[in-house]
Short mmCIF file of C-alpha atoms and ligand atoms in Angstrom, two decimals:
data_model
loop_
_atom_site.label_atom_id
_atom_site.label_comp_id
_atom_site.label_asym_id
_atom_site.label_seq_id
_atom_site.Cartn_x
_atom_site.Cartn_y
_atom_site.Cartn_z
CA MET A 257 -0.04 0.27 0.05
CA LYS A 258 1.42 3.46 -0.79
CA PRO A 259 2.03 5.43 2.08
CA THR A 260 -0.59 8.40 2.45
CA ASP A 261 0.85 11.75 2.66
CA GLU A 262 0.14 12.23 6.25
CA VAL A 263 2.05 8.83 6.67
CA LEU A 264 5.03 10.13 4.53
CA ALA A 265 4.93 13.41 6.82
CA GLU A 266 5.01 11.40 9.99
CA ARG A 267 8.29 9.26 8.70
CA ARG A 268 9.98 12.72 7.83
CA ALA A 269 8.96 14.44 11.03
CA ARG A 270 10.27 11.68 13.21
CA VAL A 271 13.79 11.20 11.28
CA ALA A 272 14.26 15.35 11.63
CA LYS A 273 13.68 14.97 15.42
CA ARG A 274 16.41 12.10 15.44
CA TRP A 275 18.56 14.30 13.37
CA GLU A 276 18.44 17.39 15.99
CA LEU A 277 19.86 19.62 13.39
CA THR A 278 19.74 23.43 13.64
CA ASP A 279 20.58 24.99 10.13
CA GLU A 280 22.30 22.48 8.13
CA VAL A 281 21.09 21.45 4.66
CA VAL A 282 20.49 17.84 3.81
CA VAL A 283 20.00 16.41 0.35
CA LEU A 284 18.99 12.53 0.11
CA ARG A 285 19.42 11.17 -3.53
CA ALA A 286 17.64 8.21 -4.98
CA GLY A 287 20.48 7.83 -7.26
CA GLU A 288 21.03 6.92 -10.91
CA PRO A 289 20.95 3.76 -13.08
CA ALA A 290 24.31 2.03 -12.99
CA GLY A 291 25.78 1.87 -16.60
CA TRP A 292 26.95 -1.67 -17.98
CA SER A 293 30.27 -0.48 -19.20
CA GLY A 294 31.38 -0.77 -22.54
CA THR A 295 27.77 -0.43 -23.86
CA ASP A 296 25.01 2.15 -23.82
CA GLN A 297 22.64 -0.07 -21.53
CA HIS A 298 22.00 0.18 -17.75
CA PHE A 299 21.23 -2.45 -15.09
CA ALA A 300 17.65 -2.19 -13.70
CA PHE A 301 17.33 0.70 -11.06
CA LEU A 302 16.22 0.58 -7.62
CA PRO A 303 15.94 3.75 -5.63
CA HIS A 304 18.21 4.04 -2.39
CA PRO A 305 15.96 2.83 0.48
CA ASP A 306 15.95 5.88 2.50
CA VAL A 307 14.81 7.77 -0.20
CA ALA A 308 12.28 5.25 -0.90
CA TYR A 309 11.08 5.13 2.63
CA LEU A 310 10.82 8.99 2.94
CA THR A 311 9.01 9.61 -0.63
CA ALA A 312 7.53 6.35 -1.61
CA VAL A 313 8.91 7.44 -5.12
CA GLY A 314 11.28 4.99 -7.08
CA SER A 315 12.16 6.88 -10.16
CA PRO A 316 15.98 7.44 -10.81
CA GLY A 317 17.19 11.13 -9.76
CA THR A 318 14.38 11.65 -7.25
CA THR A 319 15.74 13.79 -4.58
CA LEU A 320 14.56 14.79 -1.26
CA ALA A 321 16.06 18.14 0.45
CA PHE A 322 15.67 19.29 4.05
CA ASP A 323 16.45 22.61 5.29
CA ALA A 324 16.75 22.20 8.82
CA ALA A 325 16.84 26.08 9.83
CA VAL A 326 13.00 26.14 8.80
CA GLY A 327 12.37 22.22 9.54
CA GLU A 328 11.07 22.34 5.82
CA TRP A 329 11.49 19.36 3.23
CA GLU A 330 11.34 19.82 -0.42
CA LEU A 331 11.04 17.06 -3.21
CA PHE A 332 12.50 17.19 -6.52
CA GLY A 333 11.70 14.87 -9.50
CA PRO A 334 13.06 14.38 -12.91
CA ARG A 335 11.37 15.62 -15.91
CA PHE A 336 12.08 14.41 -19.55
CA THR A 337 12.72 16.46 -22.39
CA PRO A 338 10.73 16.00 -25.38
CA GLU A 339 13.81 14.07 -27.18
CA ARG A 340 13.94 11.79 -24.42
CA LEU A 341 10.08 11.11 -24.44
CA VAL A 342 10.41 9.74 -27.82
CA TRP A 343 12.08 6.80 -26.17
CA GLU A 344 10.92 6.34 -22.65
CA GLN A 345 7.62 6.79 -20.84
CA PRO A 346 7.85 9.66 -18.55
CA PRO A 347 8.62 9.14 -14.71
CA THR A 348 5.48 9.95 -12.50
CA PRO A 349 6.09 13.84 -12.05
CA VAL A 350 6.59 14.55 -8.26
CA GLY A 351 7.65 17.88 -6.46
CA GLN A 352 9.55 20.53 -7.98
CA PRO A 353 11.64 19.62 -11.41
CA LEU A 354 14.83 18.34 -10.62
CA ASP A 355 16.60 20.92 -12.68
CA GLU A 356 15.60 23.55 -9.87
CA LEU A 357 17.53 21.68 -7.18
CA GLU A 358 20.66 23.54 -7.96
CA ALA A 359 19.13 26.85 -7.37
CA TRP A 360 17.52 25.46 -4.20
CA LEU A 361 20.98 24.86 -2.97
CA GLU A 362 22.53 27.84 -4.18
CA GLN A 363 20.00 30.07 -2.10
CA ARG A 364 21.56 27.93 0.97
CA SER A 365 25.21 27.91 -0.22
CA GLU A 366 26.55 29.49 3.13
CA ARG A 367 25.25 26.63 5.38
CA LYS A 368 26.69 23.21 5.94
CA LEU A 369 25.37 20.46 3.15
CA ILE A 370 25.20 17.03 4.18
CA GLU A 371 24.50 14.53 1.13
CA LEU A 372 22.85 11.13 2.24
CA GLY A 373 21.26 8.33 -0.34
CA ALA A 374 22.92 7.51 -3.30
CA GLY A 375 26.63 8.33 -3.19
CA ALA A 376 26.68 9.28 0.20
CA ALA A 377 30.29 9.12 1.74
CA MET A 378 29.53 6.54 4.39
CA PRO A 379 32.33 5.28 6.37
CA GLN A 380 33.39 1.62 5.77
CA ALA A 381 33.97 0.57 9.07
CA LEU A 382 33.58 1.88 12.90
CA PRO A 383 34.99 3.20 15.14
CA VAL A 384 34.30 6.88 13.56
CA PRO A 385 35.87 9.76 15.23
CA THR A 386 34.36 10.55 18.76
CA ALA A 387 33.58 13.74 20.17
CA SER A 388 35.93 15.06 22.73
CA ASP A 389 37.15 18.27 21.34
CA GLY A 390 33.98 18.86 18.87
CA SER A 391 35.70 17.53 15.80
CA GLU A 392 33.06 14.77 15.58
CA ALA A 393 30.61 17.25 14.29
CA GLN A 394 33.08 18.67 11.64
CA ASP A 395 33.56 15.14 10.15
CA PRO A 396 31.48 14.73 6.92
CA ALA A 397 31.76 10.80 6.94
CA ASN A 398 30.46 10.78 10.61
CA ALA A 399 27.45 13.10 9.82
CA VAL A 400 26.48 10.87 7.11
CA LEU A 401 26.88 7.70 9.56
CA ARG A 402 24.85 9.55 12.01
CA LEU A 403 21.94 10.89 10.05
CA SER A 404 21.52 7.58 8.12
CA ALA A 405 21.81 5.48 11.23
CA ALA A 406 18.88 7.90 12.44
CA ILE A 407 16.97 6.96 9.27
CA ALA A 408 17.63 3.36 9.76
CA LEU A 409 16.35 3.27 13.39
CA GLU A 410 13.03 4.48 12.06
CA ARG A 411 13.21 2.04 8.93
CA ILE A 412 13.69 -1.04 11.52
CA THR A 413 10.03 -0.46 12.93
CA LYS A 414 7.68 -0.87 10.10
CA ASP A 415 4.18 1.12 9.68
CA ASP A 416 1.24 -0.05 8.32
CA ALA A 417 1.77 0.88 4.92
CA GLU A 418 5.13 -1.06 4.99
CA LEU A 419 3.56 -4.30 6.59
CA ASP A 420 0.99 -4.36 3.87
CA ASP A 421 3.67 -4.31 1.22
CA ILE A 422 5.59 -7.18 2.98
CA ARG A 423 2.38 -9.24 3.09
CA GLN A 424 1.70 -8.47 -0.62
CA ALA A 425 5.05 -9.67 -1.23
CA ALA A 426 4.55 -12.67 0.90
CA ALA A 427 1.38 -13.58 -1.17
CA ALA A 428 3.22 -13.56 -4.24
CA SER A 429 6.00 -15.77 -3.03
CA THR A 430 3.33 -18.17 -1.73
CA ALA A 431 1.91 -18.47 -5.54
CA GLY A 432 5.56 -19.50 -6.48
CA PHE A 433 6.44 -21.89 -3.98
CA GLU A 434 2.68 -23.56 -4.37
CA TRP A 435 3.95 -23.98 -8.05
CA VAL A 436 7.17 -25.62 -6.94
CA TYR A 437 5.45 -28.02 -4.75
CA GLN A 438 2.78 -29.02 -7.60
CA HIS A 439 5.39 -29.17 -10.64
CA ALA A 440 8.82 -29.69 -9.39
CA ALA A 441 10.20 -33.25 -9.99
CA PRO A 442 13.27 -35.19 -10.81
CA GLY A 443 14.32 -34.77 -14.30
CA MET A 444 13.46 -30.97 -14.37
CA THR A 445 16.40 -28.40 -14.17
CA GLU A 446 17.10 -26.02 -11.41
CA ARG A 447 16.57 -23.24 -14.08
CA GLU A 448 13.25 -24.83 -15.09
CA ILE A 449 12.03 -24.76 -11.50
CA GLN A 450 13.09 -21.26 -10.91
CA VAL A 451 11.69 -19.74 -14.27
CA GLY A 452 8.11 -21.46 -13.26
CA MET A 453 8.29 -20.12 -9.74
CA GLU A 454 9.17 -16.59 -10.70
CA ALA A 455 6.49 -16.71 -13.15
CA GLN A 456 3.97 -17.05 -10.46
CA PHE A 457 5.54 -14.25 -8.72
CA TYR A 458 5.09 -11.79 -11.37
CA ALA A 459 1.61 -13.09 -12.05
CA ALA A 460 0.86 -12.31 -8.63
CA GLY A 461 1.63 -8.81 -8.93
CA ALA A 462 5.18 -8.65 -8.20
CA PRO A 463 7.14 -6.35 -10.03
CA ARG A 464 10.33 -8.02 -9.40
CA VAL A 465 12.23 -10.74 -7.01
CA ALA A 466 13.68 -9.35 -3.94
CA TYR A 467 17.09 -11.03 -4.79
CA ASP A 468 18.31 -13.63 -7.28
CA SER A 469 16.44 -16.55 -6.40
CA ILE A 470 18.36 -19.50 -4.95
CA VAL A 471 17.26 -22.93 -6.56
CA ALA A 472 20.07 -25.22 -5.49
CA SER A 473 19.72 -29.11 -5.57
CA GLY A 474 21.84 -31.85 -4.56
CA PRO A 475 25.40 -30.74 -3.56
CA HIS A 476 24.64 -27.07 -4.79
CA GLY A 477 22.61 -26.43 -1.39
CA ALA A 478 25.91 -26.17 0.09
CA TYR A 479 26.81 -22.76 -1.56
CA LEU A 480 24.63 -20.59 0.80
CA HIS A 481 24.14 -18.15 -2.27
CA TYR A 482 23.86 -20.48 -5.25
CA VAL A 483 22.50 -18.64 -8.04
CA TYR A 484 21.89 -18.99 -11.85
CA ALA A 485 24.39 -17.53 -13.87
CA GLY A 486 26.85 -17.26 -10.51
CA ASP A 487 29.45 -19.58 -12.47
CA ASP A 488 29.36 -17.90 -15.81
CA PRO A 489 26.83 -15.13 -17.28
CA LEU A 490 27.68 -15.95 -20.83
CA ARG A 491 26.85 -19.60 -20.45
CA PRO A 492 25.41 -20.43 -17.33
CA ALA A 493 25.24 -24.11 -16.19
CA THR A 494 22.15 -25.76 -14.42
CA ARG A 495 21.53 -29.01 -13.00
CA THR A 496 19.00 -31.80 -13.45
CA VAL A 497 17.41 -32.69 -10.29
CA GLU A 498 17.70 -36.38 -9.44
CA THR A 499 15.41 -38.53 -7.36
CA GLY A 500 16.20 -38.11 -3.82
CA ASP A 501 17.96 -34.89 -3.98
CA LEU A 502 17.67 -32.12 -1.87
CA LEU A 503 16.31 -29.11 -3.32
CA LEU A 504 16.82 -25.78 -1.63
CA ILE A 505 14.87 -22.85 -2.68
CA ASP A 506 15.55 -19.46 -1.23
CA ALA A 507 13.39 -16.91 -2.97
CA GLY A 508 11.21 -14.09 -2.45
CA ALA A 509 8.88 -11.74 -4.28
CA GLN A 510 9.05 -7.85 -3.91
CA PHE A 511 6.19 -5.56 -3.67
CA GLY A 512 6.31 -1.83 -3.57
CA GLY A 513 9.75 -2.07 -3.07
CA TYR A 514 9.68 -4.42 0.23
CA ALA A 515 10.95 -7.85 0.09
CA SER A 516 9.92 -11.14 1.03
CA ASP A 517 12.47 -13.63 1.81
CA VAL A 518 11.59 -17.62 1.96
CA THR A 519 13.50 -20.81 2.31
CA ARG A 520 12.07 -24.05 1.92
CA THR A 521 14.10 -27.40 1.44
CA MET A 522 12.31 -30.55 0.29
CA VAL A 523 13.34 -34.02 -0.94
CA VAL A 524 12.41 -34.53 -4.39
CA GLY A 525 10.78 -37.68 -5.72
CA ALA A 526 11.66 -40.03 -2.94
CA ASP A 527 11.03 -40.69 0.61
CA PRO A 528 13.78 -38.66 2.85
CA THR A 529 16.63 -40.88 4.02
CA ASP A 530 17.39 -41.23 7.75
CA GLU A 531 19.94 -38.36 7.52
CA GLN A 532 17.79 -36.18 5.42
CA GLU A 533 14.83 -36.73 7.72
CA PHE A 534 16.77 -36.06 10.92
CA LEU A 535 18.45 -32.91 9.84
CA TRP A 536 15.26 -31.64 8.33
CA LYS A 537 13.49 -32.18 11.40
CA LEU A 538 16.59 -30.53 13.29
CA VAL A 539 16.39 -27.28 11.33
CA LEU A 540 12.74 -27.08 11.72
CA SER A 541 12.68 -27.44 15.33
CA ALA A 542 15.49 -24.93 15.55
CA GLN A 543 13.74 -22.70 13.50
CA GLN A 544 10.21 -23.02 15.36
CA GLN A 545 12.01 -22.34 18.83
CA THR A 546 13.50 -19.40 17.84
CA ILE A 547 10.61 -18.17 16.07
CA ASP A 548 8.76 -18.44 19.46
CA MET A 549 11.92 -16.14 20.89
CA CYS A 550 11.24 -13.33 18.48
CA ARG A 551 9.53 -11.08 21.07
CA PRO A 552 10.09 -7.71 22.68
CA GLY A 553 13.31 -7.26 24.68
CA MET A 554 15.05 -10.24 23.36
CA VAL A 555 18.52 -9.40 22.28
CA TRP A 556 19.02 -10.77 18.77
CA LYS A 557 22.41 -12.32 19.22
CA GLU A 558 20.92 -14.63 21.93
CA VAL A 559 18.11 -15.76 19.68
CA HIS A 560 21.17 -16.74 17.19
CA LEU A 561 22.99 -18.44 19.79
CA ALA A 562 20.01 -20.49 20.97
CA ALA A 563 19.56 -21.53 17.32
CA ALA A 564 23.23 -22.69 17.37
CA ARG A 565 22.94 -24.77 20.58
CA ILE A 566 20.06 -26.54 19.39
CA LEU A 567 21.75 -27.61 15.99
CA GLY A 568 24.77 -28.42 17.87
CA ALA A 569 22.78 -30.71 20.34
CA GLY A 570 21.29 -32.31 17.02
CA LEU A 571 24.72 -32.86 15.58
CA VAL A 572 25.94 -34.61 18.44
CA GLU A 573 22.67 -36.44 18.79
CA MET A 574 23.50 -37.75 15.09
CA GLY A 575 27.11 -38.62 15.98
CA LEU A 576 28.71 -35.77 14.02
CA LEU A 577 29.85 -33.95 16.69
CA ARG A 578 31.23 -34.66 20.12
CA GLY A 579 31.16 -32.58 23.44
CA ASP A 580 28.65 -29.81 25.05
CA PRO A 581 26.48 -28.25 22.62
CA ALA A 582 27.04 -24.79 24.39
CA GLU A 583 30.66 -25.17 24.16
CA LEU A 584 30.68 -26.57 20.69
CA VAL A 585 29.02 -23.29 19.87
CA THR A 586 31.36 -21.10 21.50
CA GLU A 587 34.21 -22.93 20.04
CA GLY A 588 33.11 -22.41 16.47
CA VAL A 589 32.32 -26.07 15.63
CA VAL A 590 28.91 -25.76 15.19
CA ALA A 591 29.65 -22.81 12.61
CA LEU A 592 31.17 -25.41 10.64
CA PHE A 593 27.86 -26.80 9.65
CA PHE A 594 25.84 -23.40 10.51
CA PRO A 595 28.08 -20.65 9.05
CA HIS A 596 25.81 -17.82 8.89
CA GLY A 597 23.56 -15.48 11.19
CA LEU A 598 20.30 -16.66 12.13
CA GLY A 599 18.47 -13.98 10.25
CA HIS A 600 18.32 -10.32 9.27
CA LEU A 601 15.89 -7.49 9.39
CA LEU A 602 13.73 -7.22 6.37
CA GLY A 603 12.37 -4.39 4.63
CA LEU A 604 13.13 -2.30 1.41
CA SER A 605 16.21 -4.16 1.07
CA VAL A 606 16.19 -8.41 1.70
CA HIS A 607 18.97 -7.61 3.92
CA ASP A 608 17.47 -4.30 5.37
CA ILE A 609 19.92 -1.66 7.01
CA THR A 610 23.29 -3.22 6.11
CA SER A 611 24.97 -0.19 4.62
CA ILE A 612 25.71 1.29 7.89
CA PRO A 613 28.63 -0.08 9.84
CA TYR A 614 27.43 -1.40 13.20
CA SER A 615 28.90 -2.28 16.34
CA ARG A 616 29.35 -6.37 16.51
CA GLU A 617 29.71 -6.12 20.13
CA PRO A 618 27.11 -4.88 22.56
CA SER A 619 27.70 -0.94 22.45
CA ASP A 620 26.30 1.86 24.48
CA ASP A 621 26.33 3.99 21.63
CA PRO A 622 22.04 3.74 21.18
CA LEU A 623 22.26 4.94 17.46
CA LEU A 624 24.52 2.22 16.43
CA SER A 625 23.86 -0.64 18.81
CA GLN A 626 20.53 -1.32 17.45
CA LEU A 627 21.95 -1.68 13.91
CA GLY A 628 23.87 -4.92 14.84
CA PRO A 629 23.23 -8.45 16.25
CA GLY A 630 23.17 -6.96 19.58
CA ARG A 631 19.90 -5.24 18.82
CA VAL A 632 17.00 -5.61 20.92
CA LEU A 633 13.86 -6.59 19.33
CA GLY A 634 10.93 -4.57 19.28
CA PRO A 635 7.22 -4.41 18.07
CA GLY A 636 7.12 -3.81 14.58
CA MET A 637 10.34 -5.11 13.61
CA VAL A 638 10.49 -7.98 10.58
CA THR A 639 13.14 -10.32 10.75
CA THR A 640 13.82 -13.56 9.05
CA VAL A 641 14.40 -16.84 10.91
CA GLU A 642 16.51 -18.99 8.81
CA PRO A 643 18.71 -21.66 10.75
CA GLY A 644 20.43 -24.41 8.57
CA VAL A 645 22.74 -27.31 8.42
CA TYR A 646 25.08 -27.39 5.48
CA PHE A 647 27.93 -30.09 4.28
CA ILE A 648 30.15 -27.32 2.77
CA ASP A 649 33.33 -28.68 1.24
CA ALA A 650 35.27 -25.29 1.68
CA LEU A 651 35.07 -25.80 5.32
CA LEU A 652 35.16 -29.53 6.05
CA CYS A 653 37.97 -30.21 4.01
CA ASP A 654 40.22 -27.39 5.03
CA PRO A 655 43.25 -29.31 6.72
CA ALA A 656 43.78 -26.44 9.29
CA ARG A 657 39.97 -26.78 10.57
CA ARG A 658 40.37 -30.83 10.62
CA ALA A 659 43.06 -30.65 12.87
CA LYS A 660 41.84 -27.86 15.05
CA PHE A 661 38.56 -29.62 15.84
CA ALA A 662 39.95 -33.15 15.55
CA GLU A 663 38.44 -33.97 18.89
CA SER A 664 34.95 -32.54 18.47
CA VAL A 665 34.20 -33.54 14.96
CA VAL A 666 33.77 -37.24 14.03
CA TRP A 667 35.47 -36.66 10.80
CA GLU A 668 34.61 -40.22 9.23
CA ARG A 669 31.08 -39.59 9.79
CA VAL A 670 31.20 -36.06 8.56
CA ASP A 671 33.07 -37.24 5.39
CA GLU A 672 30.03 -40.12 4.58
CA LEU A 673 27.79 -37.00 4.25
CA ARG A 674 29.93 -34.89 2.16
CA GLY A 675 27.77 -33.96 -1.09
CA PHE A 676 24.88 -33.81 0.96
CA GLY A 677 24.23 -30.25 0.32
CA GLY A 678 22.19 -28.22 2.89
CA ILE A 679 18.89 -27.67 4.38
CA ARG A 680 17.66 -24.25 5.25
CA ILE A 681 14.24 -23.07 6.38
CA GLU A 682 13.36 -19.54 6.50
CA ASP A 683 10.30 -17.34 7.32
CA ASP A 684 9.52 -13.65 7.81
CA VAL A 685 8.61 -12.76 11.20
CA LEU A 686 6.95 -9.54 12.67
CA VAL A 687 7.63 -8.89 16.26
CA THR A 688 4.59 -7.96 18.14
CA GLU A 689 3.49 -7.12 21.46
CA GLY A 690 2.06 -10.54 21.69
CA ASP A 691 3.17 -13.75 19.87
CA PRO A 692 5.21 -13.38 16.97
CA GLU A 693 3.46 -13.10 13.64
CA VAL A 694 4.92 -15.57 10.75
CA LEU A 695 4.29 -13.20 7.74
CA THR A 696 4.83 -16.22 5.54
CA ALA A 697 2.87 -18.80 7.28
CA ALA A 698 0.73 -19.56 4.14
CA ILE A 699 3.72 -21.19 2.57
CA ASP A 700 3.84 -24.82 3.36
CA LYS A 701 6.78 -26.89 4.65
CA PRO A 702 6.71 -30.28 2.85
CA ILE A 703 9.61 -32.41 3.32
CA ARG A 704 8.99 -34.39 0.10
CA ILE A 705 7.38 -33.28 -3.36
CA GLY A 706 7.55 -34.66 -6.33
N1 LIG B 939 17.91 -14.83 0.98
C1 LIG B 939 19.19 -14.81 0.91
C2 LIG B 939 19.84 -14.49 2.40
O1 LIG B 939 19.13 -14.08 3.24
O2 LIG B 939 20.80 -14.31 2.53
MN1 LIG B 940 17.29 -14.50 4.28
#
């Protein structure tokens, strides 16, 4: 649902309040399409999410400006020349013509200008200079960081218009996964399954996918981000699904700029083996238990660690690991099989609010601590919960790791499962005052299809 002007005004007012500026001028740019070098073509354009959040406009060039001295916002949108209109349809006209931005800035040229959004000079890492002698405020990168972090803190909590778009994205994803459950079978290629699924996303009204779909069969499930044409965009390979393969599909439709992000893993065309069934149920159990932890006041890092301990205990039970699950997590043994975070915030980007360097460790900086794994969950946040277990050659065949973990990993058993692939189960979860709401609950979780 496109936010009303009132909702947009509320978003802007909350951001301005967090900024606490006095007489600065702020410009947020949506950006321009990236060119494909050596050609006159461009890649598909998506606006900087901060601009999308504050304007609900997605056209390239859209620019939002803020004059802190009077507390007023001004929106500038592109207008096409007649020559350009011969080739391209016009963007929806919004605000003042973009051509007038220069004069608007010129009138305020004595004031400090801070550029956010596309092309902003975001520092790559913490720490940023801290204020002791007043130098902090003068550091341009620091101003970009702090003002962008303030927008991020607003974007973390979704309003009704945003949740409506995420729900619509999830509904389109549901149509795609339903197609997979009905049609995917041994003998089909990963690519055929991907195309059939995505066709349903689009037919359900999604303008685009939220990220490159991962359709990984058999051993390919052990590459966390296995995507079509990831090997070679000119002549991509695809694999034919075999009877009894695990099929890991991590895909999501986008709607109104908002992502959904769903993973299901199924055995295709056969009943699961004992190992497939044990690990599939283990991952599902870890997911269910940690979804239930997505409640106000929980520290996200603790939810992740809980998932890792559950998975570690299962791997011990299965005879792949030896030792106490909590210690196996701390020592990094469980991470050989679960080498990613339990999930991430979801919103205008599938991995939402990741452009800002954040504090990995608990931080007393309120602006930055909420952006990292130490964040405290609150109502209105949407997070994915996506535990997984994988047999990744790059980790399991590494001599240094094998020596380091000789005691805690039963390598003979692990080696028997090389080529197993991976199992991941992922849903999008809204934290509420009450029970967590799974926004992707309509997407079934069959252990076997085909
Ligand atoms: N959807 C892929 C990921 O969350 O990394
Ligand atoms: Mn995800």
